[in-house]
Every structure is written in C-alpha cells, then in structure tokens.
Coordinates of C-alpha atoms in Angstrom, one line a residue:
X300 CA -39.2 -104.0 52.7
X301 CA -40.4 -105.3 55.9
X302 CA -39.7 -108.8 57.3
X303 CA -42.5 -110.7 58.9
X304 CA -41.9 -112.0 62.4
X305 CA -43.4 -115.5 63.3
X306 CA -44.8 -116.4 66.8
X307 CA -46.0 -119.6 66.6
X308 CA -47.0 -120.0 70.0
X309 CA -49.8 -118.1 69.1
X310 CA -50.6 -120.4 65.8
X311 CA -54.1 -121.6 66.3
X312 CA -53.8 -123.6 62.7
X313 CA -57.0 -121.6 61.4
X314 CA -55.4 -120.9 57.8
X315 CA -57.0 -117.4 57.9
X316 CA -53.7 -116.8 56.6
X317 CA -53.2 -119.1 54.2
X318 CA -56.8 -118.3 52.8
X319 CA -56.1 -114.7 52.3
X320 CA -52.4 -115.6 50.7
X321 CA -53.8 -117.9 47.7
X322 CA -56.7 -115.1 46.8
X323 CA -54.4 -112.4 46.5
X324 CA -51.8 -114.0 44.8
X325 CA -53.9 -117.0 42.7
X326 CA -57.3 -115.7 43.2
X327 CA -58.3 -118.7 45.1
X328 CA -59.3 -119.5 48.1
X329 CA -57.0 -122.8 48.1
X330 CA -54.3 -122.8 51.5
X331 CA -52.3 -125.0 48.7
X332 CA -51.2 -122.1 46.2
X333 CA -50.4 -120.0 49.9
X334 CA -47.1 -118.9 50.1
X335 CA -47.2 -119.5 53.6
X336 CA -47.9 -122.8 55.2
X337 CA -48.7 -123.7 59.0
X338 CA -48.5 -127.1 59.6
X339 CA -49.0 -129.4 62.7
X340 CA -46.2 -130.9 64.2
X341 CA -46.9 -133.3 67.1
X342 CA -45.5 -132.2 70.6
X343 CA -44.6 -129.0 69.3
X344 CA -47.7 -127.5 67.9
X345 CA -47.8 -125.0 64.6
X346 CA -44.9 -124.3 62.3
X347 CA -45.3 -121.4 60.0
X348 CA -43.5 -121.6 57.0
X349 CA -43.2 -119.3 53.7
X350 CA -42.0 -120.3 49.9
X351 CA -39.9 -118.7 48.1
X352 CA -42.4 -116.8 46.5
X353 CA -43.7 -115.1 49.6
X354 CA -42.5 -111.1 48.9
X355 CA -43.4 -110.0 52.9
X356 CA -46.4 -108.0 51.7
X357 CA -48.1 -108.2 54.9
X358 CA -51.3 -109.3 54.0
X359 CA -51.3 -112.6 56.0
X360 CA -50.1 -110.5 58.6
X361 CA -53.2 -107.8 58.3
X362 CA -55.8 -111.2 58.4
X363 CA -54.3 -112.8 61.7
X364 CA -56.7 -112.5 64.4
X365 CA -54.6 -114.7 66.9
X366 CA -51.2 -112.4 66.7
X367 CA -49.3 -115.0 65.2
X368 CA -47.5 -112.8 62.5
X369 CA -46.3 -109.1 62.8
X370 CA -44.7 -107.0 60.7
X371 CA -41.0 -106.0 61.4

C-alpha cells in the first residue's frame, strides 16, 4: 500500500481534493464526508489532514493540480 506524502507549501485550499474524496467514497460532491481535510491556519497557511477512514488510494492525489500530494 502506498503512503501519501503531504506538501503543503504547495496547498492552494482549492478542495479539488476533497471534492473528488466525498464522490468516490459517498457519492457526493460534499468536502464534509472527505477523508481529507485542508484547512486554513493563520500565519502558517494550509494544513492537510486525513481521517481515519482515508485507505491512501490515491485519488486525491491523481486530482491535485498544485502538487500538493504525491504518492510514496
């Protein structure tokens, strides 16, 4: 199984990830039923998060345009 690296540096907040999360997993287009979650913390910009539900399938990975996740 492959682990999925985080740069969040490169985080523009876009949820492209998120988006594409929920609809495979909850057939939703809803960021809240992601199991990955960016969110904005002041002075240090984009932190990416996954549940405990995330299994590293890659396809938030596939659907970043900015480079922010890779696949290990």
């Amino acid at each position: 199984m492959s682990d999925i690296i985080v740069h969040e540096e490169k985080c523009s907040g876009c949820n492209t990830c998120e988006l594409w999360c929920s609809y495979a997993f909850q057939g939703s287009f809803n960021p809240l039923l992601a199991y990955i979650h960016n969110d904005f913390v002041p002075g240090q910009g984009f932190k990416i998060t996954f549940t405990g539900d995330c299994n590293s399938c890659g396809i938030c990975v596939e659907h970043c345009v900015y480079g922010a996740l890779s696949l290990e």
